[in-house]
mmCIF file of C-alpha atoms in Angstrom:
data_model
loop_
_atom_site.group_PDB
_atom_site.id
_atom_site.type_symbol
_atom_site.label_atom_id
_atom_site.label_comp_id
_atom_site.label_asym_id
_atom_site.label_seq_id
_atom_site.Cartn_x
_atom_site.Cartn_y
_atom_site.Cartn_z
ATOM 1 C CA MET M 1 3.995 19.989 -4.070
ATOM 2 C CA ASP M 2 0.746 17.838 -4.779
ATOM 3 C CA ASP M 3 1.067 16.185 -0.902
ATOM 4 C CA LEU M 4 0.480 19.714 -0.135
ATOM 5 C CA TYR M 5 -2.369 20.512 -1.919
ATOM 6 C CA ARG M 6 -3.685 16.793 -0.880
ATOM 7 C CA ASP M 7 -3.040 18.031 2.898
ATOM 8 C CA TYR M 8 -4.853 21.634 1.910
ATOM 9 C CA ILE M 9 -8.186 19.827 0.810
ATOM 10 C CA LEU M 10 -7.648 17.459 3.758
ATOM 11 C CA GLU M 11 -7.547 20.058 6.559
ATOM 12 C CA HIS M 12 -11.161 22.133 4.786
ATOM 13 C CA TYR M 13 -12.200 18.466 5.239
ATOM 14 C CA ARG M 14 -11.817 17.766 8.092
ATOM 15 C CA HIS M 15 -12.165 21.469 9.611
ATOM 16 C CA PRO M 16 -14.125 23.197 7.141
ATOM 17 C CA HIS M 17 -14.835 26.994 7.480
ATOM 18 C CA ASN M 18 -17.751 28.458 7.629
ATOM 19 C CA PHE M 19 -19.475 25.065 8.489
ATOM 20 C CA GLY M 20 -23.041 25.326 10.635
ATOM 21 C CA VAL M 21 -26.610 26.301 10.201
ATOM 22 C CA LEU M 22 -27.183 30.322 9.568
ATOM 23 C CA GLU M 23 -29.635 31.939 11.736
ATOM 24 C CA ASN M 24 -31.685 34.237 9.753
ATOM 25 C CA ALA M 25 -30.924 33.622 6.086
ATOM 26 C CA ASN M 26 -32.262 34.736 3.552
ATOM 27 C CA ALA M 27 -30.849 32.924 0.691
ATOM 28 C CA SER M 28 -30.571 28.998 1.070
ATOM 29 C CA HIS M 29 -30.563 26.367 -1.593
ATOM 30 C CA GLU M 30 -29.517 22.417 -0.662
ATOM 31 C CA GLY M 31 -27.943 20.727 -3.570
ATOM 32 C CA ALA M 32 -26.740 17.197 -4.022
ATOM 33 C CA ASN M 33 -24.853 14.630 -6.362
ATOM 34 C CA PRO M 34 -27.163 11.991 -6.662
ATOM 35 C CA LEU M 35 -24.333 9.935 -8.330
ATOM 36 C CA CYS M 36 -22.048 9.840 -4.906
ATOM 37 C CA GLY M 37 -24.640 10.898 -2.469
ATOM 38 C CA ASP M 38 -22.473 14.242 -2.035
ATOM 39 C CA ARG M 39 -25.041 16.918 -0.284
ATOM 40 C CA ILE M 40 -24.792 20.665 0.771
ATOM 41 C CA THR M 41 -27.070 23.264 1.849
ATOM 42 C CA LEU M 42 -25.783 26.930 1.959
ATOM 43 C CA GLN M 43 -27.571 29.537 3.241
ATOM 44 C CA LEU M 44 -26.496 33.097 2.967
ATOM 45 C CA GLY M 45 -27.156 36.297 4.606
ATOM 46 C CA ILE M 46 -26.889 39.328 2.239
ATOM 47 C CA ASN M 47 -27.887 42.842 3.350
ATOM 48 C CA ASP M 48 -27.459 45.993 1.272
ATOM 49 C CA GLY M 49 -26.076 43.806 -1.401
ATOM 50 C CA VAL M 50 -23.732 42.193 0.254
ATOM 51 C CA VAL M 51 -23.174 38.569 1.417
ATOM 52 C CA GLU M 52 -22.493 39.435 4.974
ATOM 53 C CA ARG M 53 -23.011 35.918 6.522
ATOM 54 C CA VAL M 54 -22.711 32.566 4.878
ATOM 55 C CA GLY M 55 -22.704 29.276 5.779
ATOM 56 C CA PHE M 56 -23.517 25.416 5.228
ATOM 57 C CA THR M 57 -23.740 21.408 6.015
ATOM 58 C CA GLY M 58 -24.238 18.492 4.533
ATOM 59 C CA ARG M 59 -22.224 15.798 3.923
ATOM 60 C CA GLY M 60 -19.624 13.784 1.105
ATOM 61 C CA CYS M 61 -16.397 13.366 0.376
ATOM 62 C CA ALA M 62 -13.167 15.752 1.061
ATOM 63 C CA ILE M 63 -13.221 17.327 -2.601
ATOM 64 C CA SER M 64 -17.331 18.482 -1.998
ATOM 65 C CA GLN M 65 -16.237 19.301 1.715
ATOM 66 C CA ALA M 66 -13.347 21.357 0.959
ATOM 67 C CA SER M 67 -15.074 23.025 -1.933
ATOM 68 C CA ALA M 68 -17.549 24.557 0.568
ATOM 69 C CA SER M 69 -15.252 25.148 2.633
ATOM 70 C CA LEU M 70 -13.096 27.458 0.135
ATOM 71 C CA LEU M 71 -16.605 28.775 -1.554
ATOM 72 C CA THR M 72 -17.532 30.485 1.462
ATOM 73 C CA ASP M 73 -14.458 32.129 2.208
ATOM 74 C CA GLU M 74 -14.069 33.428 -0.575
ATOM 75 C CA ILE M 75 -17.950 35.311 -0.767
ATOM 76 C CA LYS M 76 -17.866 35.969 2.734
ATOM 77 C CA GLY M 77 -17.719 39.771 2.972
ATOM 78 C CA LYS M 78 -18.375 40.097 -0.915
ATOM 79 C CA PRO M 79 -20.868 42.202 -2.674
ATOM 80 C CA VAL M 80 -23.962 40.087 -4.596
ATOM 81 C CA ALA M 81 -22.541 41.209 -8.149
ATOM 82 C CA ASP M 82 -19.006 39.824 -6.796
ATOM 83 C CA VAL M 83 -20.921 36.530 -6.150
ATOM 84 C CA GLU M 84 -22.661 35.877 -8.857
ATOM 85 C CA ALA M 85 -19.360 36.542 -11.332
ATOM 86 C CA PHE M 86 -17.542 33.988 -9.660
ATOM 87 C CA ARG M 87 -17.126 31.020 -11.995
ATOM 88 C CA ALA M 88 -16.962 27.560 -11.748
ATOM 89 C CA ASP M 89 -13.032 27.978 -13.019
ATOM 90 C CA ASP M 90 -12.422 30.261 -10.102
ATOM 91 C CA LEU M 91 -13.184 27.643 -7.750
ATOM 92 C CA LEU M 92 -11.442 24.984 -9.570
ATOM 93 C CA ASP M 93 -8.672 27.580 -8.963
ATOM 94 C CA LEU M 94 -8.814 27.711 -5.143
ATOM 95 C CA LEU M 95 -8.823 23.820 -4.862
ATOM 96 C CA GLY M 96 -5.738 23.652 -6.618
ATOM 97 C CA ILE M 97 -5.717 20.404 -7.509
ATOM 98 C CA ASP M 98 -6.178 18.526 -10.590
ATOM 99 C CA ILE M 99 -9.994 17.377 -10.668
ATOM 100 C CA SER M 100 -10.898 14.039 -13.135
ATOM 101 C CA PRO M 101 -13.832 14.371 -15.448
ATOM 102 C CA ALA M 102 -15.891 11.483 -12.709
ATOM 103 C CA ARG M 103 -14.945 13.719 -9.156
ATOM 104 C CA LEU M 104 -15.462 17.421 -11.099
ATOM 105 C CA LYS M 105 -19.537 17.316 -10.388
ATOM 106 C CA CYS M 106 -18.312 16.894 -6.444
ATOM 107 C CA ALA M 107 -16.128 19.877 -6.831
ATOM 108 C CA MET M 108 -18.629 21.731 -8.700
ATOM 109 C CA LEU M 109 -21.429 20.932 -5.999
ATOM 110 C CA SER M 110 -20.678 23.882 -3.743
ATOM 111 C CA HIS M 111 -20.869 25.991 -6.567
ATOM 112 C CA ASP M 112 -24.204 25.151 -8.333
ATOM 113 C CA THR M 113 -25.345 25.430 -4.957
ATOM 114 C CA LEU M 114 -24.761 28.985 -4.711
ATOM 115 C CA GLN M 115 -25.834 30.130 -7.961
ATOM 116 C CA LYS M 116 -29.360 28.053 -7.288
ATOM 117 C CA ALA M 117 -29.636 29.785 -3.470
ATOM 118 C CA LEU M 118 -28.903 33.693 -5.474
ATOM 119 C CA GLY M 119 -31.779 32.360 -8.062
ATOM 120 C CA GLU M 120 -34.658 31.310 -5.793
ATOM 121 C CA ALA M 121 -34.207 34.154 -3.675
ATOM 122 C CA GLY M 122 -33.947 36.373 -6.814
ATOM 123 C CA THR M 123 -31.327 37.981 -5.506
ATOM 124 C CA THR M 124 -29.356 39.674 -8.072
ATOM 125 C CA ALA M 125 -27.192 42.397 -8.548
ATOM 126 C CA ALA M 126 -29.914 44.190 -9.584
ATOM 127 C CA THR M 127 -32.115 43.391 -7.137
ATOM 128 C CA ALA M 128 -29.546 44.095 -4.157
ATOM 129 C CA GLU M 129 -28.624 47.344 -5.778
ATOM 130 C CA ALA M 130 -32.393 48.313 -6.201
ATOM 131 C CA ASN M 131 -32.917 47.694 -2.264
ATOM 132 C CA ALA M 132 -29.788 49.208 -0.953
#
């Protein structure tokens, strides 16, 4: 079973979903893990309180890149309130493998970057709802 999960992570690493620059993004943040050099830029296209489009670019280990791929699949098409409520544990569940403490920052880079993109853009559920 562990091999299946490893293959799953490697597949998302080799062929990440939603990889690329998002045109006309209205929320964006570049996150980095200085301990290992992983970098991710996450971009969101939010319309009427819904994350309609999402893209990411970056480089790093298989876990950080697979994490970003899985996260973007999960949040696309969801209301901002649901995206804000998406927890770090939810992302670990999506990865489906045990993550060592040393690799936890790699796995959480995309989640941290998402939270900062939403915060910097001022895109809270209340803001999105008020604009809808």
